[in-house]
Coordinates of C-alpha atoms and ligand atoms in Angstrom, one line a residue:
M25 CA 0.0 0.0 0.0
N26 CA 1.4 3.5 -0.9
H27 CA 1.8 6.3 1.5
D28 CA -1.4 8.2 0.4
S29 CA -3.7 5.4 0.6
S30 CA -2.7 4.8 4.2
R31 CA -3.2 8.3 5.4
Y32 CA -6.6 9.5 6.7
N33 CA -8.1 12.5 8.6
V34 CA -9.6 10.0 11.2
I35 CA -9.0 6.4 11.9
I36 CA -11.7 4.6 13.9
A37 CA -10.9 1.3 15.7
G38 CA -14.1 -0.5 16.0
G39 CA -17.2 -0.6 13.8
G40 CA -19.8 -1.2 16.5
P41 CA -22.6 1.5 17.1
A42 CA -20.0 4.0 18.4
G43 CA -17.5 3.5 15.5
S44 CA -20.2 3.3 12.7
T45 CA -21.9 6.6 14.0
A46 CA -18.6 8.6 14.1
G47 CA -17.8 7.1 10.7
Y48 CA -21.0 8.0 9.1
L49 CA -21.0 11.5 10.5
L50 CA -17.4 12.3 9.7
S51 CA -17.5 10.8 6.2
R52 CA -20.7 12.6 5.4
A53 CA -19.0 15.8 6.1
G54 CA -16.3 15.0 3.7
L55 CA -13.4 13.8 5.9
R56 CA -11.2 10.9 4.8
V57 CA -12.2 8.1 7.4
L58 CA -11.0 4.5 7.9
I59 CA -12.8 2.1 10.2
I60 CA -10.9 -0.9 11.2
D61 CA -12.7 -3.8 12.9
K62 CA -11.2 -7.2 14.0
S63 CA -14.5 -8.9 13.0
A64 CA -15.9 -9.3 9.6
F65 CA -19.6 -8.0 9.5
P66 CA -22.3 -9.1 10.1
R67 CA -20.9 -10.1 13.3
G68 CA -22.7 -11.0 16.7
K69 CA -22.4 -9.0 19.9
L70 CA -23.7 -10.2 23.2
C71 CA -26.4 -7.7 24.2
G72 CA -29.9 -7.6 25.3
G73 CA -30.7 -5.2 22.2
L74 CA -33.0 -3.0 24.2
I75 CA -33.1 0.5 22.9
T76 CA -34.8 3.4 24.5
Y77 CA -36.6 6.5 23.5
K78 CA -33.5 8.6 23.6
T79 CA -31.7 6.3 21.2
V80 CA -34.7 6.4 18.8
K81 CA -34.5 10.2 18.8
L82 CA -30.7 10.0 18.2
L83 CA -31.2 7.7 15.3
E84 CA -33.7 10.0 13.8
R85 CA -31.4 13.1 14.3
V86 CA -28.2 11.5 13.0
F87 CA -29.3 9.0 10.5
G88 CA -32.8 10.3 9.6
E89 CA -34.3 6.9 10.5
T90 CA -37.5 6.7 12.5
A91 CA -38.9 3.9 14.6
T92 CA -41.2 3.2 11.6
S93 CA -38.5 3.0 9.0
L94 CA -36.3 0.7 11.2
K95 CA -39.3 -1.6 11.9
E96 CA -40.0 -1.7 8.2
K97 CA -36.4 -2.9 7.7
N98 CA -36.5 -5.2 10.5
I99 CA -33.9 -3.4 12.3
I100 CA -36.2 -2.9 15.3
N101 CA -37.9 -6.3 15.4
Y102 CA -40.1 -6.0 18.7
E103 CA -41.4 -3.4 21.0
S104 CA -43.0 -3.7 24.4
F105 CA -45.2 -1.1 26.2
C106 CA -45.5 -3.1 29.3
Y107 CA -42.8 -3.8 31.9
E108 CA -42.6 -5.5 35.2
I109 CA -40.0 -5.4 38.0
F110 CA -39.6 -8.3 40.5
N111 CA -37.7 -8.8 43.6
R112 CA -36.9 -12.5 43.1
Q113 CA -40.5 -13.9 42.4
T114 CA -42.3 -11.0 44.2
L115 CA -43.8 -8.4 41.8
I116 CA -42.7 -4.8 42.6
A117 CA -44.2 -2.9 39.8
Q118 CA -46.2 -3.6 36.6
R119 CA -46.7 -0.8 34.3
T120 CA -47.4 0.5 30.8
M121 CA -45.3 3.2 29.2
K122 CA -46.2 5.9 26.8
F123 CA -43.0 5.1 24.8
P124 CA -42.1 1.5 24.3
F125 CA -38.8 -0.3 25.0
M126 CA -37.6 -1.4 21.4
F127 CA -35.5 -4.4 20.6
V128 CA -32.9 -5.0 18.0
D129 CA -30.7 -7.9 17.0
R130 CA -27.2 -6.7 17.3
K131 CA -26.0 -8.6 14.2
R132 CA -28.4 -6.7 11.9
Y133 CA -28.4 -3.3 13.8
D134 CA -24.6 -3.0 13.8
H135 CA -24.3 -4.2 10.3
Y136 CA -26.9 -1.7 9.1
F137 CA -25.3 1.4 10.6
L138 CA -21.8 0.2 9.5
E139 CA -23.1 0.0 5.9
K140 CA -24.4 3.5 6.4
A141 CA -20.9 4.6 7.3
R142 CA -19.5 2.9 4.2
D143 CA -22.1 4.4 1.9
A144 CA -21.2 7.9 3.4
G145 CA -17.6 7.2 2.1
A146 CA -15.8 5.6 5.0
G147 CA -13.2 3.1 4.2
L148 CA -13.3 -0.2 5.9
V149 CA -10.9 -2.8 7.0
E150 CA -12.7 -5.9 8.3
G151 CA -11.3 -9.0 9.9
D152 CA -8.0 -7.4 10.9
G153 CA -7.9 -5.7 14.3
V154 CA -5.6 -2.9 15.6
M155 CA -2.8 -4.4 17.2
S156 CA -1.0 -1.2 18.4
L157 CA -1.1 2.5 18.4
D158 CA 2.0 4.9 18.2
V159 CA 0.8 8.0 19.7
L160 CA 3.8 10.1 18.7
K161 CA 3.4 9.1 15.0
S162 CA -0.2 9.0 15.1
A163 CA -0.2 5.6 13.6
V164 CA -2.0 2.3 14.1
T165 CA -0.8 -1.2 13.1
T166 CA -3.2 -3.9 12.5
V167 CA -2.7 -7.6 13.4
S168 CA -1.8 -8.4 9.9
G169 CA 0.9 -5.7 9.9
R170 CA -0.8 -2.9 7.8
K171 CA 0.1 0.6 9.0
F172 CA -2.3 3.6 8.8
T173 CA -1.9 7.2 10.0
A174 CA -4.3 10.0 10.7
D175 CA -4.8 13.4 12.2
V176 CA -7.3 12.0 14.8
I177 CA -7.5 8.4 16.1
I178 CA -10.8 7.2 17.6
G179 CA -11.1 4.2 20.0
A180 CA -14.5 2.7 19.6
D181 CA -13.2 -0.8 20.1
G182 CA -15.4 -1.8 23.0
V183 CA -14.9 -2.6 26.6
N184 CA -11.5 -4.3 26.1
S185 CA -10.2 -1.5 23.9
R186 CA -6.8 -2.0 22.5
I187 CA -6.6 1.8 22.0
R188 CA -7.4 2.5 25.6
R189 CA -4.9 -0.1 26.8
S190 CA -2.2 1.8 24.9
F191 CA -2.3 4.3 27.9
P192 CA -2.2 3.9 31.6
V193 CA -6.0 4.2 32.5
D194 CA -5.4 6.8 35.1
L195 CA -4.4 9.2 32.3
F196 CA -8.1 9.4 31.7
G197 CA -9.0 10.4 35.1
R198 CA -9.8 7.1 36.7
D199 CA -7.7 4.3 38.3
D200 CA -10.5 1.9 39.2
W201 CA -11.6 0.6 35.8
T202 CA -11.6 -3.0 36.6
G203 CA -13.5 -2.5 39.8
N204 CA -16.5 -1.4 37.9
I205 CA -16.7 -4.0 35.2
A206 CA -19.7 -6.3 35.2
A207 CA -19.8 -9.9 34.0
A208 CA -22.9 -11.0 32.0
L209 CA -24.4 -14.2 31.1
E210 CA -27.1 -14.6 28.4
I211 CA -29.2 -17.3 26.6
F212 CA -31.3 -16.8 23.5
P213 CA -34.0 -19.6 23.4
R214 CA -36.0 -19.5 20.2
R215 CA -39.6 -19.1 21.0
E216 CA -40.8 -22.4 19.4
T217 CA -38.4 -24.3 21.7
I218 CA -40.0 -23.1 25.0
K219 CA -43.3 -23.4 26.5
K220 CA -43.5 -20.2 28.3
Q221 CA -44.0 -17.1 26.2
I222 CA -43.2 -13.5 27.3
N223 CA -44.2 -10.4 25.4
H224 CA -43.1 -7.6 27.7
T225 CA -39.9 -6.5 29.5
I226 CA -39.1 -8.0 32.9
L227 CA -36.4 -7.0 35.3
Y228 CA -35.5 -9.2 38.4
F229 CA -33.6 -8.0 41.3
G230 CA -32.4 -10.0 44.3
F231 CA -30.9 -13.0 42.4
I232 CA -27.4 -11.4 42.3
D233 CA -25.5 -8.7 44.3
W234 CA -25.1 -5.4 42.6
G235 CA -26.8 -6.4 39.4
Y236 CA -30.0 -7.8 38.0
A237 CA -31.5 -10.4 35.6
W238 CA -33.8 -9.8 32.7
I239 CA -36.1 -11.3 30.2
F240 CA -36.3 -9.3 27.0
P241 CA -38.7 -10.2 24.2
D242 CA -37.8 -10.5 20.6
R243 CA -39.8 -11.5 17.6
E244 CA -38.1 -14.9 17.3
R245 CA -36.4 -15.4 20.6
L246 CA -36.3 -14.4 24.2
K247 CA -33.1 -12.9 25.6
I248 CA -32.7 -14.0 29.2
G249 CA -29.6 -12.7 31.1
I250 CA -28.0 -11.6 34.3
C251 CA -25.2 -9.1 34.9
A252 CA -23.5 -7.9 38.0
L253 CA -20.3 -6.3 39.3
K254 CA -17.6 -8.8 39.0
K255 CA -15.8 -7.8 42.2
R256 CA -19.0 -8.5 44.2
N257 CA -19.7 -11.9 42.6
K258 CA -16.7 -13.9 42.3
K259 CA -17.3 -17.3 40.8
K260 CA -21.0 -16.9 41.6
M261 CA -22.4 -15.8 38.4
L262 CA -23.2 -19.1 36.8
T263 CA -24.8 -20.4 40.0
A264 CA -26.9 -17.3 40.4
F265 CA -28.0 -17.6 36.7
R266 CA -29.0 -21.2 37.0
N267 CA -31.0 -20.3 40.3
F268 CA -32.7 -17.6 38.5
L269 CA -33.7 -19.7 35.5
S270 CA -35.2 -22.4 37.9
A271 CA -36.9 -19.7 40.0
I272 CA -38.7 -18.2 37.0
D273 CA -39.6 -21.6 35.8
F274 CA -37.9 -22.0 32.5
P275 CA -37.0 -25.7 32.6
D276 CA -36.4 -25.9 28.9
A277 CA -34.1 -22.8 28.9
Q278 CA -31.7 -24.7 31.2
E279 CA -30.4 -26.6 28.1
E280 CA -29.6 -23.5 26.1
K281 CA -26.0 -22.5 25.4
I282 CA -24.8 -19.8 27.9
F283 CA -22.9 -16.9 26.4
S284 CA -20.8 -14.5 28.5
Y285 CA -19.1 -11.2 28.3
V286 CA -18.1 -8.2 30.2
L287 CA -19.6 -4.6 30.1
P288 CA -18.6 -1.2 31.7
Y289 CA -20.8 -0.8 34.7
G290 CA -20.0 2.5 36.5
S291 CA -16.4 2.5 35.0
F292 CA -16.7 5.6 32.8
L293 CA -13.7 7.6 32.3
P294 CA -14.3 11.4 33.1
S295 CA -11.6 12.5 30.6
P296 CA -11.3 9.9 27.7
A297 CA -9.1 11.8 25.3
F298 CA -5.4 12.4 25.2
R299 CA -3.7 14.5 22.4
N300 CA -5.4 13.4 19.3
V301 CA -6.9 10.2 20.7
M302 CA -10.4 9.9 21.7
L303 CA -12.4 7.1 23.2
L304 CA -16.0 6.5 22.6
G305 CA -18.7 4.1 23.9
D306 CA -17.7 1.0 25.8
A307 CA -14.0 1.8 25.3
A308 CA -14.6 5.0 27.5
G309 CA -16.9 2.9 29.9
F310 CA -20.0 4.9 28.8
A311 CA -22.9 2.5 29.9
D312 CA -25.6 3.4 32.4
P313 CA -24.2 2.2 35.8
L314 CA -27.7 1.0 36.9
L315 CA -29.0 -1.0 33.9
G316 CA -25.8 -1.3 31.7
E317 CA -27.6 0.5 28.7
G318 CA -24.6 1.2 26.4
I319 CA -26.0 1.5 22.9
F320 CA -27.2 5.0 23.4
Y321 CA -24.0 6.1 25.0
A322 CA -21.9 4.6 22.3
Q323 CA -23.8 6.5 19.6
R324 CA -24.1 9.7 21.6
S325 CA -20.5 9.9 22.4
A326 CA -19.8 9.3 18.7
E327 CA -22.1 12.2 17.7
L328 CA -20.2 14.5 20.3
A329 CA -16.8 13.4 19.1
S330 CA -17.7 14.0 15.5
Q331 CA -19.2 17.5 16.3
A332 CA -16.0 18.3 18.1
I333 CA -13.9 17.3 15.1
L334 CA -16.0 19.1 12.5
E335 CA -16.2 22.2 14.6
V336 CA -12.5 22.5 14.6
M337 CA -12.3 21.8 10.8
E338 CA -15.1 24.3 10.1
N339 CA -13.3 27.0 11.9
R340 CA -10.4 26.3 9.5
R341 CA -7.9 26.0 12.2
G342 CA -6.0 23.6 10.0
I343 CA -5.5 19.9 10.3
K344 CA -2.6 20.1 12.8
K345 CA -4.6 22.0 15.3
T346 CA -7.6 19.8 14.6
R347 CA -5.7 17.1 16.7
D348 CA -5.7 18.4 20.2
A349 CA -8.3 21.2 19.9
S350 CA -11.1 18.6 18.9
A351 CA -10.2 16.4 21.9
D352 CA -10.7 19.4 24.2
I353 CA -14.0 20.2 22.7
Y354 CA -15.0 16.5 22.8
L355 CA -14.1 16.5 26.7
K356 CA -16.2 19.8 27.2
L357 CA -19.2 18.2 25.4
L358 CA -18.9 14.9 27.3
Q359 CA -18.9 17.1 30.6
K360 CA -22.1 18.8 29.5
H361 CA -24.0 15.9 27.8
I362 CA -22.9 12.5 29.2
C363 CA -20.8 12.5 32.3
P364 CA -23.2 14.3 34.7
E365 CA -26.1 11.8 33.9
L366 CA -23.7 8.8 34.5
V367 CA -22.7 10.4 37.7
Y368 CA -26.2 10.7 38.9
A369 CA -27.1 7.2 37.7
E370 CA -24.1 5.8 39.6
K371 CA -25.3 7.6 42.9
F372 CA -28.8 6.2 42.3
R373 CA -27.3 2.7 41.7
R374 CA -25.4 2.9 45.0
V375 CA -28.7 3.9 46.8
T376 CA -30.6 1.0 45.2
F377 CA -27.9 -1.7 45.7
T378 CA -26.7 -0.9 49.2
Y379 CA -29.5 0.8 51.1
L380 CA -32.3 -1.1 49.5
N381 CA -30.6 -4.4 49.4
K382 CA -30.5 -4.3 53.2
F383 CA -34.2 -4.2 53.4
N384 CA -34.9 -7.0 50.9
Y385 CA -36.1 -4.4 48.3
Y386 CA -39.4 -3.6 50.1
P387 CA -38.5 0.1 50.1
M388 CA -38.2 -0.3 46.3
K389 CA -41.8 -1.3 46.1
I390 CA -42.7 1.9 48.0
M391 CA -40.3 4.0 45.9
M392 CA -41.7 2.6 42.7
G393 CA -45.2 3.5 44.0
I394 CA -44.1 7.1 44.8
L395 CA -42.2 7.5 41.5
G396 CA -44.9 6.1 39.1
N397 CA -43.4 6.2 35.6
K398 CA -40.8 8.7 36.5
L399 CA -38.1 6.0 36.8
V400 CA -38.9 4.6 33.4
E401 CA -39.0 8.1 31.8
T402 CA -35.5 8.5 33.3
V403 CA -34.3 5.3 31.5
H404 CA -35.8 6.7 28.3
G405 CA -33.9 9.9 28.7
I406 CA -37.1 12.0 29.2
R407 CA -36.0 12.7 32.9
S408 CA -32.6 12.9 34.5
Y409 CA -31.3 10.6 37.3
N410 CA -30.8 14.0 39.0
W411 CA -34.0 13.9 41.1
M412 CA -36.0 12.8 38.0
K413 CA -36.1 16.2 36.7
K414 CA -37.3 16.7 33.1
M415 CA -34.5 16.8 30.6
G416 CA -33.8 19.0 27.6
E417 CA -33.2 17.4 24.1
H418 CA -30.3 14.9 24.3
Ligands
FAD516 C1 -24.9 -9.3 28.0 C2 -25.0 -7.8 27.6 C3 -26.2 -7.2 27.4 C4 -26.4 -5.9 27.1 N1 -27.6 -5.4 26.9 C5 -27.7 -4.1 26.4 C6 -29.0 -3.6 26.0 O1 -30.1 -4.3 26.1 N2 -29.1 -2.4 25.6 C7 -28.0 -1.6 25.5 O2 -28.1 -0.4 25.2 N3 -26.8 -2.0 25.9 C8 -26.6 -3.3 26.3 N4 -25.4 -3.8 26.5 C9 -24.2 -2.9 26.4 C10 -23.9 -2.8 24.8 O3 -23.8 -3.9 24.2 C11 -22.6 -2.0 24.6 O4 -22.6 -0.8 25.5 C12 -22.5 -1.5 23.2 O5 -22.3 -2.5 22.3 C13 -21.3 -0.5 23.1 O6 -21.0 -0.1 21.7 P1 -19.5 0.1 21.2 O7 -19.7 0.5 19.7 O8 -18.9 1.1 22.1 O9 -18.7 -1.2 21.3 P2 -18.9 -2.6 20.6 O10 -20.4 -2.8 20.3 O11 -18.4 -3.6 21.6 O12 -18.2 -2.6 19.3 C14 -16.8 -2.6 19.4 C15 -16.2 -3.1 18.1 O13 -14.9 -3.0 18.1 C16 -14.3 -4.2 17.5 N5 -13.0 -4.3 18.1 C17 -12.6 -4.9 19.2 N6 -11.3 -4.9 19.4 C18 -10.8 -4.4 18.3 C19 -9.4 -4.1 17.8 N7 -8.3 -4.4 18.5 N8 -9.3 -3.7 16.6 C20 -10.4 -3.4 15.8 N9 -11.7 -3.6 16.1 C21 -11.9 -4.1 17.5 C22 -15.3 -5.3 17.8 O14 -15.3 -6.4 16.9 C23 -16.5 -4.6 17.8 O15 -17.1 -4.6 16.4 C24 -25.2 -5.1 26.9 C25 -24.0 -5.7 27.1 C26 -23.8 -7.0 27.3 C27 -22.4 -7.6 27.6

């Protein structure tokens, strides 16, 4: 490969929701962008696939796609207006929402938005991951030995980000990254293989410390999972998951293959940029510390990073200044639009899992009664975890 074809304005490691969204926005604006992903798409990603109102609004704003258009393309394949919350087998709340939870299959969802980035002009290297980053030369080398350079490097390469691990994590304002990582287990029984059919969203507390279990509906399958802080549940996850499956009376699900992965769970980095390198989505730990919702935060951080890069470009400060200036703007945008909400959610989680846990979640029932639908509106992004105040536009 000659020098010119390996030089880009922006290199993005990772083509998941964060990488594809940044790739789409930056390519559409005319930048020379390369997305590098270790997997060939369509590829699976362990996930519950639940998206909220704030994500649907983002997809509309960024990609011009509505819930209706995404349903027509089978990207959104299910929606549930009803949800239940249990403490073990005891029902705590059962409600109907104005806005439904929507469900996506990550293989289709991620592939669809990556294709959007490609159509907008982004170059794509698939099946060849980023192996190393040379910060001084602003260059990445792939596993197969290909070398690419760029003015800005984006790490959208997920929770185990190679780009993030090129730096000491305390450089990004946090030294307890691993202490706030959750382990997750999930099964995906096909509807025709199980007797019990569920068509709404169910969350279960009480089966695991500092975490929860779920049943999410999908058109063809159920997604049944559990996630919790790793440090609080050493070696207990599998037992807890099996106990959960027995308790909710899913005997036929016991035979399903169990998948496992990790997710950021309160480990968000307050300052995930250094020089011309920016981290997005899971690479920066941007997932809701209470429920682990990360698709929205991946795409929202990508939108903010793209805004920062384009702002510097449009002000014609020149490509050299784009580097550090855009990282500074990105950090300011994060402080305004993402970090405060994650901090409030983390506080809310601490109350939920410490104080309420002591009392076997009975106060949760009272709290749910008092809050009504305010908590679910908070999850949807209509309200803030900051005393459930109404939010402005995301
Ligand atoms: C069990 C489970 C359930 C979840 N359920 C939900 C849910 O219901 N709703 C929700 O909103 N969130 C959920 N999440 C969180 C959500 O999956 C993530 O927050 C989201 O995928 C983050 O998107 P991302 O683009 O940052 O990273 P990813 O989606 O992880 O994408 C990262 C990409 O980087 C690539 N990559 C990795 N390493 C390299 C490398 N070295 N070089 C190049 N490419 C690389 C990967 O192949 C991947 O394509 C769940 C997570 C888990 C584990």
